[in-house]
PDB file of C-alpha atoms in Angstrom:
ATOM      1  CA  UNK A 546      -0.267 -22.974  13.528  1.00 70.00           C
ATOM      2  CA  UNK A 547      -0.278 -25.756  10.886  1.00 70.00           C
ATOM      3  CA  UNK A 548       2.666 -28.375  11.541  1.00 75.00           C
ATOM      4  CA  UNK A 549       1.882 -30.798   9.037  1.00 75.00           C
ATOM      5  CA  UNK A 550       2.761 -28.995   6.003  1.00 75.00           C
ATOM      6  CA  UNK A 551       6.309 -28.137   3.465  1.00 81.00           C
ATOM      7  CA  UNK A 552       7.209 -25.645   1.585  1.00 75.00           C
ATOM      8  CA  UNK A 553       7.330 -26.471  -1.998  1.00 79.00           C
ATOM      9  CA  UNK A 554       9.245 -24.560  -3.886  1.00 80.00           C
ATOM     10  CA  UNK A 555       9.178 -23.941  -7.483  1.00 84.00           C
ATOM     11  CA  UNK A 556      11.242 -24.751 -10.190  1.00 90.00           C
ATOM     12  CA  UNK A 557      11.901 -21.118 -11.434  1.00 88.00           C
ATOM     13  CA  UNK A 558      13.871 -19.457  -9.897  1.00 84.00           C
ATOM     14  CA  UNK A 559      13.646 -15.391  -8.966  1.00 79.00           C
ATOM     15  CA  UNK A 560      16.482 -14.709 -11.287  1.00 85.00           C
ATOM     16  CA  UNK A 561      15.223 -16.362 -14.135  1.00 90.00           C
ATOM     17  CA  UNK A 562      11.872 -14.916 -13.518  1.00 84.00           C
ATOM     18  CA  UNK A 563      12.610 -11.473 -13.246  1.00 85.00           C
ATOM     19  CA  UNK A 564      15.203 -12.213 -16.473  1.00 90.00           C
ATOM     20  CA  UNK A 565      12.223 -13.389 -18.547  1.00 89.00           C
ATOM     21  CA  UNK A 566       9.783 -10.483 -16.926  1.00 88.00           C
ATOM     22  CA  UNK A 567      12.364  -7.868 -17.558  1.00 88.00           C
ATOM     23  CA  UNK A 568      11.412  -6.517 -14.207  1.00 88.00           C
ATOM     24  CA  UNK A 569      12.187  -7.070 -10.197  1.00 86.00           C
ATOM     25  CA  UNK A 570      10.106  -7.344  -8.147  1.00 87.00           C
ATOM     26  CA  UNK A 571       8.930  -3.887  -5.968  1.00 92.00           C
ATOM     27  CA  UNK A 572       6.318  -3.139  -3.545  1.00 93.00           C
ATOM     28  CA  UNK A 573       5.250   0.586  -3.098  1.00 96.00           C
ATOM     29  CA  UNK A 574       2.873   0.907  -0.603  1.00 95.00           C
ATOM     30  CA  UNK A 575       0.555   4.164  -0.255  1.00 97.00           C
ATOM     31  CA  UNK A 576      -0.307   5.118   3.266  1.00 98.00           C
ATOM     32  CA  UNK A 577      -2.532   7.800   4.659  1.00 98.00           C
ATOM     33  CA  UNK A 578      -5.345   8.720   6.016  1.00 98.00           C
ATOM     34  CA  UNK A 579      -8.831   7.365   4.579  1.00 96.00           C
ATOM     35  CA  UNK A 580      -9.749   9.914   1.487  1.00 97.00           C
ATOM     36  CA  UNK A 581      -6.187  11.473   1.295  1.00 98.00           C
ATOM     37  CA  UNK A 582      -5.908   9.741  -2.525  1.00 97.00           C
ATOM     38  CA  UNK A 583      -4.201   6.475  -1.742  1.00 97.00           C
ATOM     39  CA  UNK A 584      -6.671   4.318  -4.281  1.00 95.00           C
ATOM     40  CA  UNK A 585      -7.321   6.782  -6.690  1.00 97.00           C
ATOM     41  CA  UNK A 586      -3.570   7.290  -7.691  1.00 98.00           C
ATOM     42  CA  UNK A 587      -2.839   3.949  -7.339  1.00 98.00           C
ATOM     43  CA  UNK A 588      -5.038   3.300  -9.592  1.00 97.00           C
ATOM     44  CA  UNK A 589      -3.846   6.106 -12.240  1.00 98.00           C
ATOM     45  CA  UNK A 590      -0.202   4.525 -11.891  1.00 98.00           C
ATOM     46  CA  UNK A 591      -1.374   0.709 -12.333  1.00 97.00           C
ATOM     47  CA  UNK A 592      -2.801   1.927 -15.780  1.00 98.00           C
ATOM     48  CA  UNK A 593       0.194   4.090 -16.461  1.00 98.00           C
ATOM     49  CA  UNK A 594       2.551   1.178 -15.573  1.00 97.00           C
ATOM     50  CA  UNK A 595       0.666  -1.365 -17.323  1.00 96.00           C
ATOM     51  CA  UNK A 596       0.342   0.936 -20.917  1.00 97.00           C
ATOM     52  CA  UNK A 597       4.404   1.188 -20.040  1.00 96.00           C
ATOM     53  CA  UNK A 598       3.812  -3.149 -20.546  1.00 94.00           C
ATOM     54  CA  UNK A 599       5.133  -3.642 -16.462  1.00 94.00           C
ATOM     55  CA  UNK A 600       3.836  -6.371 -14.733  1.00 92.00           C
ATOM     56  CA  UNK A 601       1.970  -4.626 -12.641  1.00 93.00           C
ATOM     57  CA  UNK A 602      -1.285  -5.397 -10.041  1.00 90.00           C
ATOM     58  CA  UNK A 603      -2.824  -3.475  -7.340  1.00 91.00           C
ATOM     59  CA  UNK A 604      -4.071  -4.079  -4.000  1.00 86.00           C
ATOM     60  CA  UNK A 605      -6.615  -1.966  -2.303  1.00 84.00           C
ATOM     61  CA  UNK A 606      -7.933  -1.927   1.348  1.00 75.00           C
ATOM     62  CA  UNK A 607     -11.370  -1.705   0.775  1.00 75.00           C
ATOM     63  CA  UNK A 608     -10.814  -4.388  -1.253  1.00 77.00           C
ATOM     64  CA  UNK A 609      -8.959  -6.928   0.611  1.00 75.00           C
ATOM     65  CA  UNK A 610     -11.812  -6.857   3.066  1.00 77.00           C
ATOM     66  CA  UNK A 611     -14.705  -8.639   0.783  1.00 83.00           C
ATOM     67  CA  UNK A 612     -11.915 -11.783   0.430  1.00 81.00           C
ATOM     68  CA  UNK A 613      -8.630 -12.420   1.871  1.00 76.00           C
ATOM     69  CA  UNK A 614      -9.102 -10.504   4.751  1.00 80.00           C
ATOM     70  CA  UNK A 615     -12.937 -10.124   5.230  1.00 86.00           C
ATOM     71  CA  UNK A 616     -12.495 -12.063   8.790  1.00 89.00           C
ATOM     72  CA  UNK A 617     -10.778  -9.056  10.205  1.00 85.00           C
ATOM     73  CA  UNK A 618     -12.409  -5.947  12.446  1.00 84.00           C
ATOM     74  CA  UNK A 619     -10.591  -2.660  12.784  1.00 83.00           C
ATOM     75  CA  UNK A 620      -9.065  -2.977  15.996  1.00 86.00           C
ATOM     76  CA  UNK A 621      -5.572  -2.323  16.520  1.00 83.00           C
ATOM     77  CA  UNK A 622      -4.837  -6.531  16.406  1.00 87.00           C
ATOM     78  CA  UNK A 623      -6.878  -6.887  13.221  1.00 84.00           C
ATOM     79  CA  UNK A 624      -5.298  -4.034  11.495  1.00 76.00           C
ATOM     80  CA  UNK A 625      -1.925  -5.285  12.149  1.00 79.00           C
ATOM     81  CA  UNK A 626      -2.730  -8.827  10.668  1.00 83.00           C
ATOM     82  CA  UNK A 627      -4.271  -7.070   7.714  1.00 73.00           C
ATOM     83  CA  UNK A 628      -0.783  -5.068   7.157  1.00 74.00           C
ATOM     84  CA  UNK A 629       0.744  -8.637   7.612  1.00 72.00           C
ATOM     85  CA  UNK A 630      -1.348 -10.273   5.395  1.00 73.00           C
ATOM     86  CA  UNK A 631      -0.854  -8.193   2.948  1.00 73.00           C
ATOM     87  CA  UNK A 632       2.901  -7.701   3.242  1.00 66.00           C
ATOM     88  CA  UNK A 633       3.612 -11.374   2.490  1.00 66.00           C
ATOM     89  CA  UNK A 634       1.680 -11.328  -0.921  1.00 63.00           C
ATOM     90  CA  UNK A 635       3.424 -11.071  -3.958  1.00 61.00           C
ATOM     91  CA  UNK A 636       6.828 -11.358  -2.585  1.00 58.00           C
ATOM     92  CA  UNK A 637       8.592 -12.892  -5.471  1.00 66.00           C
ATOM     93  CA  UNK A 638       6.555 -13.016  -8.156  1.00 78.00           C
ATOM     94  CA  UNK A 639       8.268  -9.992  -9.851  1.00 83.00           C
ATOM     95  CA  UNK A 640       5.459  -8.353  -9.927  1.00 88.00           C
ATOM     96  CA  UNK A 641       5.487  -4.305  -9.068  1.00 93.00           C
ATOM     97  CA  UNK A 642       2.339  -4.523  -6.283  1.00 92.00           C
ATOM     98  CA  UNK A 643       0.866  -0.947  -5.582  1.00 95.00           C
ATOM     99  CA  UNK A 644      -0.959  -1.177  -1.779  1.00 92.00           C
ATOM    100  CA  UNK A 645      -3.400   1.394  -0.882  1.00 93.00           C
ATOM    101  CA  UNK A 646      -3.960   1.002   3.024  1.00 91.00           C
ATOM    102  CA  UNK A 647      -4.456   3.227   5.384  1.00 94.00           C
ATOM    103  CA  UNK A 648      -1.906   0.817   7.777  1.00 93.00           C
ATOM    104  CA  UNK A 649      -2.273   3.462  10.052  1.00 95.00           C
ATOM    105  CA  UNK A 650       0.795   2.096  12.438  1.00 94.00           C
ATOM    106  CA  UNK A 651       4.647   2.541  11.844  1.00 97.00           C
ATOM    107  CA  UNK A 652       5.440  -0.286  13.250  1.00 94.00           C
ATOM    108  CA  UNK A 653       3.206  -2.511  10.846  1.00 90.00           C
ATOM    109  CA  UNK A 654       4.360  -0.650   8.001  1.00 94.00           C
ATOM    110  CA  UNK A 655       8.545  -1.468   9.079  1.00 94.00           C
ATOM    111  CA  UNK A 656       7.639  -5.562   9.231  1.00 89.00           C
ATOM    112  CA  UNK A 657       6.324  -5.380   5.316  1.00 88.00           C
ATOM    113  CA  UNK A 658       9.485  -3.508   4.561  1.00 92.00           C
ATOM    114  CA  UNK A 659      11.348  -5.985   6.840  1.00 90.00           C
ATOM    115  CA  UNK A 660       9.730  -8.755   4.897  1.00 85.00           C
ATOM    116  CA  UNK A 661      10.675  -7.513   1.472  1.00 85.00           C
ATOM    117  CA  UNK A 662      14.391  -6.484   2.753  1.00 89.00           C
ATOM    118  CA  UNK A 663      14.756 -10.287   3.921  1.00 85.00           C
ATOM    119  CA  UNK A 664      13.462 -11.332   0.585  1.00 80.00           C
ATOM    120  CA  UNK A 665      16.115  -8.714  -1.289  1.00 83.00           C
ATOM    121  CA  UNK A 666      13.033  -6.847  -2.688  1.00 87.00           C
ATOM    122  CA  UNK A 667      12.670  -2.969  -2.842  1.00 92.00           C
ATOM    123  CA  UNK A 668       9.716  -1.468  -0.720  1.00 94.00           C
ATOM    124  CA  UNK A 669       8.849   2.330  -1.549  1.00 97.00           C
ATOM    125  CA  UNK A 670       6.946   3.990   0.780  1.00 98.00           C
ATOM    126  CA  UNK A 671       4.579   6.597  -0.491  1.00 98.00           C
ATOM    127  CA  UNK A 672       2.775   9.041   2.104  1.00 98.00           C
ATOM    128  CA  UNK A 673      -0.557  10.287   0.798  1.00 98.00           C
ATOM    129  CA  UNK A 674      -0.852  13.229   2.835  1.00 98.00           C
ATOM    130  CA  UNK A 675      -3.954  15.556   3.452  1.00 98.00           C
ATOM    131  CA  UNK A 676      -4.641  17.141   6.382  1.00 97.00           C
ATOM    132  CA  UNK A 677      -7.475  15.986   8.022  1.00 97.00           C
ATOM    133  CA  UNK A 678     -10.163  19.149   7.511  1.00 97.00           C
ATOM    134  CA  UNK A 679      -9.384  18.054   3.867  1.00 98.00           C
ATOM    135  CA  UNK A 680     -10.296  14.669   4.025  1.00 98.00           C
ATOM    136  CA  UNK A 681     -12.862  15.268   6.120  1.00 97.00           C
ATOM    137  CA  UNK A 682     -14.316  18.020   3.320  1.00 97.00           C
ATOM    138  CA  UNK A 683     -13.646  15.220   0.750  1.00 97.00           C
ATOM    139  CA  UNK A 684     -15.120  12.107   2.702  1.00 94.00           C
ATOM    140  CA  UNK A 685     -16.794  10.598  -0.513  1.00 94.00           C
ATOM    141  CA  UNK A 686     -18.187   7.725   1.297  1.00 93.00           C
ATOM    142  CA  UNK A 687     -19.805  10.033   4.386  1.00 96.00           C
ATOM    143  CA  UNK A 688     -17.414   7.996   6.704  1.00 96.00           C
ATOM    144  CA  UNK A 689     -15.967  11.168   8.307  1.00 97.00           C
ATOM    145  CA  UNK A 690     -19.414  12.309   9.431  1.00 97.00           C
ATOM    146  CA  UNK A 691     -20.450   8.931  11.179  1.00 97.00           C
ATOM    147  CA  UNK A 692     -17.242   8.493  13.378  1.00 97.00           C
ATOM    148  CA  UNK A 693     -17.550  12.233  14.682  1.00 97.00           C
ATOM    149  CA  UNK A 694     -21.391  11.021  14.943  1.00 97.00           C
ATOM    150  CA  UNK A 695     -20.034   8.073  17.471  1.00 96.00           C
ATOM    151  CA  UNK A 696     -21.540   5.639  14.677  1.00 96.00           C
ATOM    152  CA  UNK A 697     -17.894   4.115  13.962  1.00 95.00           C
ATOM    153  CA  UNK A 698     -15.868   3.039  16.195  1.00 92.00           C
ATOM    154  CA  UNK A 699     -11.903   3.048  15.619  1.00 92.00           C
ATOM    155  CA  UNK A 700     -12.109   5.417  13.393  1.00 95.00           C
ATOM    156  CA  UNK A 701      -7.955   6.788  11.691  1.00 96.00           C
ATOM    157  CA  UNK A 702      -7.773  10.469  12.060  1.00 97.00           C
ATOM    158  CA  UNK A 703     -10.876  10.320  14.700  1.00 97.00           C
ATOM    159  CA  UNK A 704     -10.980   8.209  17.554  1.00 96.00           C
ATOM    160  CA  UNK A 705      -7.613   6.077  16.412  1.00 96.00           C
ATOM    161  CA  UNK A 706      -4.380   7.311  15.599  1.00 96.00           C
ATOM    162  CA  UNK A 707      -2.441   7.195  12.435  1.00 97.00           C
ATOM    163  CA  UNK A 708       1.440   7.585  12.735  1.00 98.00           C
ATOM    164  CA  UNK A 709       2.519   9.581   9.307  1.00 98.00           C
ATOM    165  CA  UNK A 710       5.998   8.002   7.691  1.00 98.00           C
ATOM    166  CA  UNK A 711       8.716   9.243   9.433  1.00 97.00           C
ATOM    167  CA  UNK A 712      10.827   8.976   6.292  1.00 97.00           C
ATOM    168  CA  UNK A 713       9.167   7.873   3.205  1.00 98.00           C
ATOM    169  CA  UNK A 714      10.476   7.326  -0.217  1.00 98.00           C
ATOM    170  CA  UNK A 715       8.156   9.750  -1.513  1.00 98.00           C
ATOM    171  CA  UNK A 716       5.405  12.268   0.029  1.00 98.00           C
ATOM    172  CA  UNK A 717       3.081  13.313  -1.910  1.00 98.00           C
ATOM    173  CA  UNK A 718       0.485  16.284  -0.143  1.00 98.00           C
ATOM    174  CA  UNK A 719      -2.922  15.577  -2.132  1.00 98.00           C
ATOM    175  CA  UNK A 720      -4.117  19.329  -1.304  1.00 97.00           C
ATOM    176  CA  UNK A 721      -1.176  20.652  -3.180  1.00 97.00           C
ATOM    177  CA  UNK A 722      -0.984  18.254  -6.785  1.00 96.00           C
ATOM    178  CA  UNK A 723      -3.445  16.038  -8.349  1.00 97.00           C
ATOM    179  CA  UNK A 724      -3.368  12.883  -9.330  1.00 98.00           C
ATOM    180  CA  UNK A 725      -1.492  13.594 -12.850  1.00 98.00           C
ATOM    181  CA  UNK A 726       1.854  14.942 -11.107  1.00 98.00           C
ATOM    182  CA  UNK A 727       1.024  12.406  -7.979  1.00 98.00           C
ATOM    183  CA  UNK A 728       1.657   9.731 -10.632  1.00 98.00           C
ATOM    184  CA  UNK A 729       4.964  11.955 -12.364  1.00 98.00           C
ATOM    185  CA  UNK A 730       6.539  11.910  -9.633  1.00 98.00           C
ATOM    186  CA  UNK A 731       6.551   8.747  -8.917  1.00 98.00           C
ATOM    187  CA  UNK A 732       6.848   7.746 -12.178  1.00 98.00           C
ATOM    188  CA  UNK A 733      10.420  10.029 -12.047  1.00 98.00           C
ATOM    189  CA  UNK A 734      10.990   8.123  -8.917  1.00 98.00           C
ATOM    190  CA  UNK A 735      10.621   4.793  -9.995  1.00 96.00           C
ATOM    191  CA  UNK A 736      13.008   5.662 -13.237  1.00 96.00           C
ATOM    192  CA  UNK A 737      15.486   7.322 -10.800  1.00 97.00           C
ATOM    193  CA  UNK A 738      16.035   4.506  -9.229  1.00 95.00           C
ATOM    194  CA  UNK A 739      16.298   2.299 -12.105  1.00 92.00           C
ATOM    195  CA  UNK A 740      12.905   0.015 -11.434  1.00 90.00           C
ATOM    196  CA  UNK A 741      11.065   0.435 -14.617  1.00 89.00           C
TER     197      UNK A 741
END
């Protein structure tokens, strides 16, 4: 741990920017198993939020891994910093940051909503849910077949667990809507509540 280093802070402060952004700062984080839809309706919402002119950026797992976080496995210690990692980013930069992650582990998933609670920022949990014979029907990039092969170790669903939400924000089962209403809803959601 670096102890030769000071915070800095900046000379704007979170009021003013979300007063000039017209926005607050929110984090909704998708989580679910790999292939249940996490990426591909974040992505349909980032464009829908964006055409609505919100500040708006998405982070995806896959992602993460060829940069900030490509010096992580998938072991239970890695995944947790990952989730960390990725919990402190864009904290208060006003910014509405869509996560797609797996983050398999409740307990990971409660310190990035701790983290944003501490920092008076809203954190909407969105479960992606699809029960595993459907994702493993889907598995678009064959990753299914290899960890019931033996060929990937760790693997969510497989041979590592994933703890669903116990009380998300929103749940969303990707074998019942697509990614039109996935997007509605929490579109509806997000207006609800009075973020965009």
């Amino acid at each position: 741990m670096a102890t030769n280093i000071t915070f800095h802070p900046g000379s704007v402060s979170a009021e003013e920017r979300a007063q000039l952004l017209k926005q607050k700062g929110i984090t909704i984080w998708f989580t679910g198993l790999s292939a249940s839809g996490k990426s591909t309706i974040a992505c349909a919402l980032e464009q829908h939020l964006l055409h609505l002119h919100r500040f708006t950026y998405r982070l995806d797992g896959d992602n993460i891994r060829f940069g900030l976080n490509k010096d992580l496995g998938f072991d239970e210690k890695s995944r947790n910093e990952n989730i960390r990692r990725i919990g402190e980013l864009f904290a208060d930069s006003c910014c509405i940051t869509l996560t797609a992650f797996i983050s398999p582990y409740r307990a990971d998933r409660s310190v990035a909503r701790e983290l944003h609670e501490k920092a008076g920022l809203a954190f909407i949990e969105v479960f992606v849910d699809a029960p595993l014979h459907v994702v493993e029907q889907r598995d678009p990039k064959g990753l299914y077949k290899k960890a019931r092969a033996g060929e990937i170790k760790d693997f969510t669903g497989i041979s590592a667990p994933y703890e669903a939400p116990e009380n998300p924000e929103i749940h969303i089962k990707t074998d019942e809507c697509d990614v039109t209403e996935a997007v509605k809803r929490i579109t509806a959601y997000l207006t609800e509540k009075g973020f965009i």
